[in-house]
Short mmCIF file of C-alpha atoms and ligand atoms in Angstrom, two decimals:
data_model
loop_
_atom_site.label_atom_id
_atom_site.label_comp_id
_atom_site.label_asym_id
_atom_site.label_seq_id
_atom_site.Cartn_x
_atom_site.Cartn_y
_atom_site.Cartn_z
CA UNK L 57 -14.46 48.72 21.14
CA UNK L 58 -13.36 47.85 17.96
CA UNK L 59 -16.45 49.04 15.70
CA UNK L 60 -17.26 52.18 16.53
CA UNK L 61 -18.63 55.32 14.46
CA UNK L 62 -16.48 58.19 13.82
CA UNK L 63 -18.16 60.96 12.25
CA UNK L 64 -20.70 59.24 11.47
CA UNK L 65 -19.11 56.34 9.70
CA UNK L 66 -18.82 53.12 11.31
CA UNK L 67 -15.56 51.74 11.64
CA UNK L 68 -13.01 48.73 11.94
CA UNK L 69 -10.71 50.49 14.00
CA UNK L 70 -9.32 52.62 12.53
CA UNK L 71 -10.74 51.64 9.37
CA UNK L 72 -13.92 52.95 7.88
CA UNK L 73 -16.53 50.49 6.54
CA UNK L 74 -17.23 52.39 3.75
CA UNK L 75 -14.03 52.45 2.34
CA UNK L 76 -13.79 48.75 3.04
CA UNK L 77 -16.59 48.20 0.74
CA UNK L 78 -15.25 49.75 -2.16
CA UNK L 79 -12.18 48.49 -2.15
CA UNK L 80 -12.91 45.04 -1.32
CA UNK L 81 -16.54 45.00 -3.02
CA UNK L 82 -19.20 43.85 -0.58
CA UNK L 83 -20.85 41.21 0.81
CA UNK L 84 -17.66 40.96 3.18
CA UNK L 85 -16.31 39.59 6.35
CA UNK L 86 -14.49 42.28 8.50
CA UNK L 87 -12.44 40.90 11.07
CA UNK L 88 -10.86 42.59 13.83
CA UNK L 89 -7.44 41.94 14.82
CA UNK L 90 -7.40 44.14 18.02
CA UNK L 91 -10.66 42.23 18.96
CA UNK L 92 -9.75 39.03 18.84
CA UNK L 93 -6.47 39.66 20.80
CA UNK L 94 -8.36 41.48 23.75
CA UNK L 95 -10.74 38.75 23.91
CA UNK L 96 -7.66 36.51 23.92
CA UNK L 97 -6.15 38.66 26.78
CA UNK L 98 -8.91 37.87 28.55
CA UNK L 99 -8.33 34.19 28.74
CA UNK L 100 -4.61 34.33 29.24
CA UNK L 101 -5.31 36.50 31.99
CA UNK L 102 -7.72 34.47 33.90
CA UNK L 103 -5.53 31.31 33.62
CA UNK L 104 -2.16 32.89 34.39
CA UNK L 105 -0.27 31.26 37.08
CA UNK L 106 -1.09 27.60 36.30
CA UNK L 107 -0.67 25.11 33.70
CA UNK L 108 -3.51 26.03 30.86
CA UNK L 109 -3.60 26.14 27.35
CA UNK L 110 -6.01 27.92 25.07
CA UNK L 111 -7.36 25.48 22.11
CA UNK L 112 -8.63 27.75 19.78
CA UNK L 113 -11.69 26.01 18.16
CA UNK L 114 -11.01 26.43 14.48
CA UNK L 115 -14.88 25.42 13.72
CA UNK L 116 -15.50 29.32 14.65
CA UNK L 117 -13.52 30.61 11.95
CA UNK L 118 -10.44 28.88 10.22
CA UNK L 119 -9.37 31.97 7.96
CA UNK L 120 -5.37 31.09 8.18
CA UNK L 121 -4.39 34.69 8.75
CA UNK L 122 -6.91 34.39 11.99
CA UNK L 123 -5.28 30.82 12.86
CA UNK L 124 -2.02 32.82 12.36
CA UNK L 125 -2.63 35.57 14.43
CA UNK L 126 -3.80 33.16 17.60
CA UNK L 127 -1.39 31.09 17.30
CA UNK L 128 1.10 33.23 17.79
CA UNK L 129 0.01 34.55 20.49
CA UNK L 130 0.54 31.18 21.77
CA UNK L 131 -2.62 29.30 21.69
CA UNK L 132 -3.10 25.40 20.95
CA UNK L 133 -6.54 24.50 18.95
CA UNK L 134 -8.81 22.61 19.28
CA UNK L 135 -9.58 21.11 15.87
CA UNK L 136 -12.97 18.56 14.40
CA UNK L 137 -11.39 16.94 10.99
CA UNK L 138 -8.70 16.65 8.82
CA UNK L 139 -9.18 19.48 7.26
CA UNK L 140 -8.80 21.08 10.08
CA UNK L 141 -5.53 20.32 11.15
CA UNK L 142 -3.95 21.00 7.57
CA UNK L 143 -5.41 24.50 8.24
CA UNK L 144 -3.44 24.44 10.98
CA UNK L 145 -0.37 23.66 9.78
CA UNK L 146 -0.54 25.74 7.02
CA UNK L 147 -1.20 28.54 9.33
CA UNK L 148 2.21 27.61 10.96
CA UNK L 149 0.16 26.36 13.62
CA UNK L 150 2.17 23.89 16.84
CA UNK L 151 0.44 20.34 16.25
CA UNK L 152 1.91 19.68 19.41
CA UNK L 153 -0.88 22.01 21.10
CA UNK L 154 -3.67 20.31 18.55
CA UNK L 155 -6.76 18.28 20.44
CA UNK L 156 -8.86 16.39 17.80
CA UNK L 157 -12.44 16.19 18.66
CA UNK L 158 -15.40 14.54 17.42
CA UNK L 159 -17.62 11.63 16.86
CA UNK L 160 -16.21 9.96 13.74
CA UNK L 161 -13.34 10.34 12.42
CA UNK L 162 -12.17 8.66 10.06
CA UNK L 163 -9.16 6.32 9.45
CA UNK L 164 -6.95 8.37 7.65
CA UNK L 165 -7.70 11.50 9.83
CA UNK L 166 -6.76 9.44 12.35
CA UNK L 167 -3.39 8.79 11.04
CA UNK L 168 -3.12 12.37 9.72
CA UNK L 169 -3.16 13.84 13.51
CA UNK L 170 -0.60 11.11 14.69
CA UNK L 171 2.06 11.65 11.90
CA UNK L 172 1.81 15.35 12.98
CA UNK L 173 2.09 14.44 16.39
CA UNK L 174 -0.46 16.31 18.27
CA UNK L 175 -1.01 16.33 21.72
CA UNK L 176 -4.55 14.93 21.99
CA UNK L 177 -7.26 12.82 20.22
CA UNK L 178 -10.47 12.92 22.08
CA UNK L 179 -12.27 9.65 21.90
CA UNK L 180 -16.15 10.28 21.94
CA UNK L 181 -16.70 6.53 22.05
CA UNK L 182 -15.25 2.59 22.71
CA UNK L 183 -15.30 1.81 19.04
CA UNK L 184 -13.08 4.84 18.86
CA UNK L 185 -10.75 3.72 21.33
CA UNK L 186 -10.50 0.57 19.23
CA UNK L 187 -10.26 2.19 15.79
CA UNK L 188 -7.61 4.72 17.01
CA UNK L 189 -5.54 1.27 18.40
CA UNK L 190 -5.46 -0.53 15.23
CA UNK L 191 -4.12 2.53 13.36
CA UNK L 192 -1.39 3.62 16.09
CA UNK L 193 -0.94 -0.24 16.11
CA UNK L 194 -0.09 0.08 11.95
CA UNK L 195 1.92 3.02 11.88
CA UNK L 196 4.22 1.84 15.06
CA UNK L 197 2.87 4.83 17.08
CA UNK L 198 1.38 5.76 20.26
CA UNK L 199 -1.66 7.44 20.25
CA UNK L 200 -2.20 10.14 22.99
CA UNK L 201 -6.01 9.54 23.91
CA UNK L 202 -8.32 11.46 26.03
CA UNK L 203 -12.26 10.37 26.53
CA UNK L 204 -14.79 13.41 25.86
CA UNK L 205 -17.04 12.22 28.51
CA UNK L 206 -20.85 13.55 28.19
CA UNK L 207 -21.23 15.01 32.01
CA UNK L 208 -25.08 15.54 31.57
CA UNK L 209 -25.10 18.98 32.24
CA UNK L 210 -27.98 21.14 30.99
CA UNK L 211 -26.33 23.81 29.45
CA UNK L 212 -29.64 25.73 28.68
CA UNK L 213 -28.72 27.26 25.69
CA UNK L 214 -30.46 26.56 21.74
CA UNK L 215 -30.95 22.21 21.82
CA UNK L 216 -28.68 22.78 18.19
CA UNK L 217 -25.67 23.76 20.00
CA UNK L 218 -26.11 21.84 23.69
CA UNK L 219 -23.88 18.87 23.32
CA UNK L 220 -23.59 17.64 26.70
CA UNK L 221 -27.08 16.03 27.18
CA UNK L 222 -27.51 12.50 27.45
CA UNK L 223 -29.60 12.28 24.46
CA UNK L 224 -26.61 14.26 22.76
CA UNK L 225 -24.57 11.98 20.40
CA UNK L 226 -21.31 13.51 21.93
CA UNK L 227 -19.20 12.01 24.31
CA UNK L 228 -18.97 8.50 26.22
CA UNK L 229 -21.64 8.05 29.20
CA UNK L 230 -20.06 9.21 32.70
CA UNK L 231 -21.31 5.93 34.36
CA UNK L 232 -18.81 4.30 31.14
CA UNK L 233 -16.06 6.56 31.82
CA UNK L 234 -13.64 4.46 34.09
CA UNK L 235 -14.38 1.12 32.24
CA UNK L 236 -12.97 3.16 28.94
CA UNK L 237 -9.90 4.20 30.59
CA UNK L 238 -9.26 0.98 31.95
CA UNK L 239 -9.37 -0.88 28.57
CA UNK L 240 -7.35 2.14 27.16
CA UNK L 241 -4.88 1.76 30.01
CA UNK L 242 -4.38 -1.73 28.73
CA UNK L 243 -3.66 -1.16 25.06
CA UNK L 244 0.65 -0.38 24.57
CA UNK L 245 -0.49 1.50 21.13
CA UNK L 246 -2.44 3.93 23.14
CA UNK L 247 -1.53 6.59 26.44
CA UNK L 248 -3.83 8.23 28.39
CA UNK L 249 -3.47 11.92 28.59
CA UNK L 250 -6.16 13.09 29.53
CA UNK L 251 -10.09 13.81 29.88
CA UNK L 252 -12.70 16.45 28.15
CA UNK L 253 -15.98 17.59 28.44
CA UNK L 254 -17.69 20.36 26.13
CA UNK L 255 -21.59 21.09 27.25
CA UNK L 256 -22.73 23.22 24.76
CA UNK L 257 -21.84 26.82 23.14
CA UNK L 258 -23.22 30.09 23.74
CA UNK L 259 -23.53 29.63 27.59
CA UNK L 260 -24.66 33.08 29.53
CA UNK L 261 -24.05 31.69 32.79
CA UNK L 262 -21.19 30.27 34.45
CA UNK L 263 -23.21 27.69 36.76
CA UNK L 264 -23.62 24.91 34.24
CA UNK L 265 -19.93 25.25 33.05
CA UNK L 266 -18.79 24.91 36.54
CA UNK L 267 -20.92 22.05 37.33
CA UNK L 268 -19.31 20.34 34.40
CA UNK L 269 -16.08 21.35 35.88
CA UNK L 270 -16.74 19.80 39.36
CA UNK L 271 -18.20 16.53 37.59
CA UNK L 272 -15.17 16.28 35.63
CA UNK L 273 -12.82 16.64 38.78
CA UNK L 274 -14.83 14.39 40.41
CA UNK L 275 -14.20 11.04 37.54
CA UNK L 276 -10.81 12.53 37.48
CA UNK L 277 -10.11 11.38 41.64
CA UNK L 278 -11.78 8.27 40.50
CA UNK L 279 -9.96 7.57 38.03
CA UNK L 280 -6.64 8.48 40.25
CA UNK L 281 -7.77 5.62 42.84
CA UNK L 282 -7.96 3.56 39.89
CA UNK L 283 -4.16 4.45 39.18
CA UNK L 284 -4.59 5.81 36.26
CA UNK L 285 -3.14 9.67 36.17
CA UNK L 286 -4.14 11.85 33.45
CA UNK L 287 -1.82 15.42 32.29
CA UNK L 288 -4.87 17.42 31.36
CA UNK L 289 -8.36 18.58 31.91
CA UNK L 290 -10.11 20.30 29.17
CA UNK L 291 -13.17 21.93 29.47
CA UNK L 292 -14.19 22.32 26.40
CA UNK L 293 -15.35 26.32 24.95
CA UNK L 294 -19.06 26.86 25.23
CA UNK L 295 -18.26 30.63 26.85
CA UNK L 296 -21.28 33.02 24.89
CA UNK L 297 -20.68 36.42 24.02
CA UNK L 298 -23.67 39.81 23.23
CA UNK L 299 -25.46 39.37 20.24
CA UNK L 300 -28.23 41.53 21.50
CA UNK L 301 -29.64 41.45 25.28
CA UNK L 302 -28.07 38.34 26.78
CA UNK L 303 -26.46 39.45 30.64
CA UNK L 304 -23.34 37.71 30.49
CA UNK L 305 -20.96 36.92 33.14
CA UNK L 306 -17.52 37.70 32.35
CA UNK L 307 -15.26 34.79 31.12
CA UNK L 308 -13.33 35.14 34.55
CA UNK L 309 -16.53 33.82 36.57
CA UNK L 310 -16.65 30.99 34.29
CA UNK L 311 -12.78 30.36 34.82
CA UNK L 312 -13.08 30.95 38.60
CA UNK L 313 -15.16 29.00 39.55
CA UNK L 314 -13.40 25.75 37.32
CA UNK L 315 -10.05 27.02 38.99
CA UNK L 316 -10.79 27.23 42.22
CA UNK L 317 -11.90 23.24 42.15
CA UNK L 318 -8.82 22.83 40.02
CA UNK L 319 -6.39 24.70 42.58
CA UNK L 320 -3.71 22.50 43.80
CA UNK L 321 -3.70 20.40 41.10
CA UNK L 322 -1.27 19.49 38.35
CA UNK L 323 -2.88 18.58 35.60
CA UNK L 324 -3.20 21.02 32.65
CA UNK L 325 -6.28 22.70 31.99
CA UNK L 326 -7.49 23.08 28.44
CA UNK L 327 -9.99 25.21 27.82
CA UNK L 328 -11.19 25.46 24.04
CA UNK L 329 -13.14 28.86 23.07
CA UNK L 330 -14.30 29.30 19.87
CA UNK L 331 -17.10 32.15 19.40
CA UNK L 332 -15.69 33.86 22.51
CA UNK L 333 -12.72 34.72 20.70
CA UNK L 334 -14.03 35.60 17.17
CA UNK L 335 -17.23 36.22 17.40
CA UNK L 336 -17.59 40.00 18.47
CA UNK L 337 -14.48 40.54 16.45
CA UNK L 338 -15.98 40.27 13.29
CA UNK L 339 -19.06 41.89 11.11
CA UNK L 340 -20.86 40.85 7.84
CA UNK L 341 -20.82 44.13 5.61
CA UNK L 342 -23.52 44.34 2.90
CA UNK L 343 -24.93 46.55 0.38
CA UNK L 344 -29.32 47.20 0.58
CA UNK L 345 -29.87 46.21 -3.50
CA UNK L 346 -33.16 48.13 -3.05
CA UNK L 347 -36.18 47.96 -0.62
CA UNK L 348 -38.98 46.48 -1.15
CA UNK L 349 -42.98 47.26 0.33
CA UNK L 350 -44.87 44.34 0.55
CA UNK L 351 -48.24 43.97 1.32
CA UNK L 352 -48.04 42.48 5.64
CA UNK L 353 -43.98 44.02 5.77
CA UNK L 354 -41.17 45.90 3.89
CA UNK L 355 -37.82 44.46 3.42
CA UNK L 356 -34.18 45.50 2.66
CA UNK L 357 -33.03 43.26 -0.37
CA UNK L 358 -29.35 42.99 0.28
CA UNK L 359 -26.56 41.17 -1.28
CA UNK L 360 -25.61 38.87 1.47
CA UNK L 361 -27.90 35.94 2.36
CA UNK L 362 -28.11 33.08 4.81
CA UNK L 363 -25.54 31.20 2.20
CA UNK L 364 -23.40 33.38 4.22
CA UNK L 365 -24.48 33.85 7.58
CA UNK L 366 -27.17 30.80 7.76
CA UNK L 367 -27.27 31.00 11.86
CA UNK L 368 -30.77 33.25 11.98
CA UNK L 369 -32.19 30.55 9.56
CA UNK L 370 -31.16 27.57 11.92
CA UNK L 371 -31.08 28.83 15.04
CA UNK L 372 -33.17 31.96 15.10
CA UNK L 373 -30.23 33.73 16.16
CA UNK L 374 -30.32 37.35 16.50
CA UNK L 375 -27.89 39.24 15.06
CA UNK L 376 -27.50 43.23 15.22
CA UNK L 377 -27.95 45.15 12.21
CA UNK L 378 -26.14 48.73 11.69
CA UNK L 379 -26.15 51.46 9.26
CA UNK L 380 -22.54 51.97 8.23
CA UNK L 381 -23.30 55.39 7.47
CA UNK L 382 -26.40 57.87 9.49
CA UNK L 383 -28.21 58.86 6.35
CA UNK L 384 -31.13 60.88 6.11
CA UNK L 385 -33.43 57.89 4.89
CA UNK L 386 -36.65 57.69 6.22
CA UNK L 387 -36.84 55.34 9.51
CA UNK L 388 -39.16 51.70 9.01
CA UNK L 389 -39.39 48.72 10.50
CA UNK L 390 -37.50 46.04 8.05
CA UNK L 391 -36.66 42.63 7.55
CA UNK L 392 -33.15 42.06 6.25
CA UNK L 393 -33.44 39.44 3.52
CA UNK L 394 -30.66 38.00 0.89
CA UNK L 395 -32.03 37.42 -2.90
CA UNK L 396 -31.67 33.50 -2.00
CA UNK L 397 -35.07 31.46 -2.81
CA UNK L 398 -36.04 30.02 0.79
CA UNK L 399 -38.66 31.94 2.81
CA UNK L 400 -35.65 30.95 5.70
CA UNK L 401 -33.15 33.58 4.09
CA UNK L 402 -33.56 36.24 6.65
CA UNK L 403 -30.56 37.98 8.14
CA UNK L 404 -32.74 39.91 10.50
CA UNK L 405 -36.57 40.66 11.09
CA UNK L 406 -38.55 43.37 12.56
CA UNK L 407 -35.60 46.13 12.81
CA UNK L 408 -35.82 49.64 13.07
CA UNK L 409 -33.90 50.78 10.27
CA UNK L 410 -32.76 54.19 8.26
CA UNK L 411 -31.39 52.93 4.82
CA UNK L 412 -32.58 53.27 1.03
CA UNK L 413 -30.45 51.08 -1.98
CA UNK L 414 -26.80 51.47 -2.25
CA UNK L 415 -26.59 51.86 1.49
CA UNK L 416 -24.36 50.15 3.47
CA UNK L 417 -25.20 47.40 6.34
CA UNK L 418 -22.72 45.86 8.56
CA UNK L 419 -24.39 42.68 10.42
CA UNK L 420 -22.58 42.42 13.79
CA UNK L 421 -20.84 39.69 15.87
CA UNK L 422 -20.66 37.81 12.49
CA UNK L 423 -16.66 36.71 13.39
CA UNK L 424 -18.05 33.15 14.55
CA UNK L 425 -19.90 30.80 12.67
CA UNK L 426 -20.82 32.76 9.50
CA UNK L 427 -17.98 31.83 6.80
CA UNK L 428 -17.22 28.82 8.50
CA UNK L 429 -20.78 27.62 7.73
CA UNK L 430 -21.31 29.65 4.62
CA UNK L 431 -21.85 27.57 1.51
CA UNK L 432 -22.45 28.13 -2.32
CA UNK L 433 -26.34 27.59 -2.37
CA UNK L 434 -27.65 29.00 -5.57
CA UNK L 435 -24.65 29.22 -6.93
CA UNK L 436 -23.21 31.87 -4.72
CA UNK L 437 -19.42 32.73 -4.64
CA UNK L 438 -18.21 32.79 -1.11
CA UNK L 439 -17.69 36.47 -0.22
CA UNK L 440 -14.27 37.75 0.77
CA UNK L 441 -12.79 38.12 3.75
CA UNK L 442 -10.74 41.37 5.10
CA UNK L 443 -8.69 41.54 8.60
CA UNK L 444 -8.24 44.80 9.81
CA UNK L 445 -5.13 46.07 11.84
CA UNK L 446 -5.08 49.63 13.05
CA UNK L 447 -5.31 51.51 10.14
CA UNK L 448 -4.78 48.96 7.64
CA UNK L 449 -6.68 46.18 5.96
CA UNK L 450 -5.87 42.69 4.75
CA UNK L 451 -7.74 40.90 1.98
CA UNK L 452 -7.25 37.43 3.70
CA UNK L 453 -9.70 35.58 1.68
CA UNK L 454 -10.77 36.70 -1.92
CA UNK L 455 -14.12 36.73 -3.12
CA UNK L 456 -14.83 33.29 -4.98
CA UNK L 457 -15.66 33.27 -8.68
CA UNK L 458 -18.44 31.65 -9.98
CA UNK L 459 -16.35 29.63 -12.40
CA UNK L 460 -14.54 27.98 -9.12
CA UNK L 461 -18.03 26.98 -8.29
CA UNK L 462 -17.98 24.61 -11.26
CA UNK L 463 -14.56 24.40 -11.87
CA UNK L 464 -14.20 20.93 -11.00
CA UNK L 465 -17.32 19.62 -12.72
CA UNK L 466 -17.84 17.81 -15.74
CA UNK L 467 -20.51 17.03 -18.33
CA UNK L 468 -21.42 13.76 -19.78
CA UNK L 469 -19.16 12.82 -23.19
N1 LLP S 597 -14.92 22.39 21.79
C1 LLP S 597 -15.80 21.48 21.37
C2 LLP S 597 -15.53 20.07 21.65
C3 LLP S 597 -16.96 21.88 20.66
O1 LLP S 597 -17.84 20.97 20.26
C4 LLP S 597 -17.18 23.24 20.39
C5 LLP S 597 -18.36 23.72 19.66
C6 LLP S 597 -16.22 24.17 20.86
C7 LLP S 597 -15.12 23.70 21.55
C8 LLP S 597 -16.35 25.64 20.65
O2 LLP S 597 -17.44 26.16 21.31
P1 LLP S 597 -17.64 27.74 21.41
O3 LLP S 597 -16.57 28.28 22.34
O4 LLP S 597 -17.51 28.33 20.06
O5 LLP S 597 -19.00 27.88 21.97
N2 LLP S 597 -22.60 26.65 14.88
C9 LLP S 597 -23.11 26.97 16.20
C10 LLP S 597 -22.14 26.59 17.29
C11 LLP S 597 -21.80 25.12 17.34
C12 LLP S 597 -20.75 24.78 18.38
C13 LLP S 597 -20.43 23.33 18.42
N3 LLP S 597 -19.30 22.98 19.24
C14 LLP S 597 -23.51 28.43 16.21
O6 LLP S 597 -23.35 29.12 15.21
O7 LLP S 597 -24.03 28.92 17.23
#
């Protein structure tokens, strides 16, 4: 495991949190490279012997040292904007293993991911197909297109992050699906490469994810009668990982039971993970600014809020809270709050704690979703981010100042 306590100090491998704070300042991200490249292992293992690629999902975290580190381990990505895919790049990322998804995007992303040349842009809908024509048409370029198609799966997991629900705004309809590809088939500024799915994130159990699988083989014959072939299958991330008591089954059941439908055939499968890869391999470290007794509960003021880790605000997520080092302060039951002004900025509730002010906190499996979705609400400087190897660490993202906050404002003459 890659954050363990050693003599009492909890660690980044090899790498004590304590000395992470002080030389880095606190709050802080604390990623782990060791982490993320056994959780990586774990995919590349499960889909050696046929034709896969892992798509990163950059959403998760988009640090360019962690884009670095995955790509060259060989993973694609699977990428949501612009932005995005200049992240990418600049991470000496392979646009040729890039897949674009999402429900809008815009003209000039559009023609952004075909000068780079990437390998697919998912089409969520028919004006899509039709927007992502006209440009190919205007820069004398074929688009590679695949259709997300929404396989109405429950994924039973929070209604934020299930995406593959009819009422969901992702995806075309499967009953839709073959009329897309034939009008796509049709179109000499567009080629079909493949299809995708993507029913939700933080699944627990590999049923749902399979079922998508076996609905997505199932268009994919269809479409074959139709004559129209496709190069790759992606099935989208959505693989969950511990936060706290969920009973996961091992990404290799989830594979499994895809591969097994899949054996025999030729297409590529894509598979893009996001959280599954990052998530566990990172922690939010933060300093208690002092404790507080209230009248109905007592709280642990700290100095990171939910401008950086806003996921137990909008999802009631659950994320572990550790002391980095076993004091001897007295044991209560706490809620972890930030100094931000919303009755929402919680990091944690109801914990068991030891700590007093100027202790340490390290908020676990905060590698996913926490700076990607961090912001600057009341005026907060994004806090930096450190990548850990061994028995070194990286600053790969300085702290913000609070003059770049305004830097590029400007008051009436
Ligand atoms: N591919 C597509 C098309 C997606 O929409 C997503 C996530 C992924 C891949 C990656 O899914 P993952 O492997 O990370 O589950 N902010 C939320 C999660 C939103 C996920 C949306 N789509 C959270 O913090 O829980």
């Amino acid at each position: 495991m890659s954050f363990e306590y050693h003599s009492g100090r909890l660690h980044a491998e090899e790498v004590a949190l304590d000395d992470i704070a002080r030389r880095h300042g606190t709050p802080c991200y604390v990623y782990s490279r060791a982490a993320i490249e056994s959780a990586y292992r774990e995919y590349s293992a499960a889909l050696a012997g046929r034709p896969a690629l892992i798509a990163y999902s950059v959403k998760a975290n988009s640090n360019l040292a962690v884009l670095a580190l995955i790509s060259r381990l060989g993973a694609g990505f699977d990428i949501v904007s612009g932005g995005e895919l200049k992240r990418v790049i600049a991470a000496g990322g392979d646009p040729r293993k890039v897949v674009f998804s999402g429900v809008g995007k815009t003209e000039d992303e559009i023609a952004l991911a075909l000068e780079a040349g990437i390998l697919s842009l998912n089409l969520e809908s028919g004006a899509e197909l039709e927007r992502v024509d006209a440009v190919a048409a205007r820069l004398g370029k074929v688009a590679p297109v695949a259709f997300r198609v929404n396989p109405d799966v429950d994924a039973r997991t929070h209604p934020y992050i299930s995406t593959g629900l009819k009422q969901n705004k992702f995806g075309v309809a499967y009953a839709e699906a073959e009329k897309l590809y034939r009008d796509a088939a049709e179109r000499p500024n567009v080629k079909i490469v493949g299809i995708g799915c993507h029913i939700g994130s933080q699944l627990t159990r590999a049923g749902p994810f399979v079922a998508a699988a076996e609905r997505m083989l199932a268009l994919v014959q269809q479409l074959d009668t139709a004559g129209i072939t496709l190069e790759h299958i992606d099935l989208g991330g959505g693989i969950g990982i511990r936060y706290h008591e969920e009973r996961l089954e091992p990404i290799g059941a989830f594979l499994d039971g895809a591969l097994g439908m899949l054996a025999g055939r030729k297409e590529t499968l894509i598979v893009d993970p996001g959280r599954s890869l990052v998530g566990n391999a990172g922690v939010l470290l933060t300093r208690v600014e002092l404790v507080k007794h209230g009248e109905a509960k007592n709280f642990l003021v700290v100095d990171a809020a939910m401008n950086d880790l806003i996921r137990p605000a909008l999802y009631d997520a659950w994320h572990e809270v550790r002391p980095v080092r076993k004091t001897g302060a007295p044991q209560g039951v706490y809620d972890v709050v930030g100094p931000v002004c919303e009755s929402g900025d919680f990091l944690a509730r109801d914990r068991q704690l030891a700590a007093m002010a100027g202790d340490l906190l390290a908020v676990m499996s905060a590698g996913a979703y926490a700076m990607t979705m961090s912001s600057n609400y009341n005026s907060r400087p994004r806090a930096a981010e450190v990548l850990v190897d061994g028995r070194a660490d990286f600053l790969v993202r300085e702290r913000e100042t609070v003059e770049e906050l305004f830097a590029k404002e400007r008051v009436l003459p």
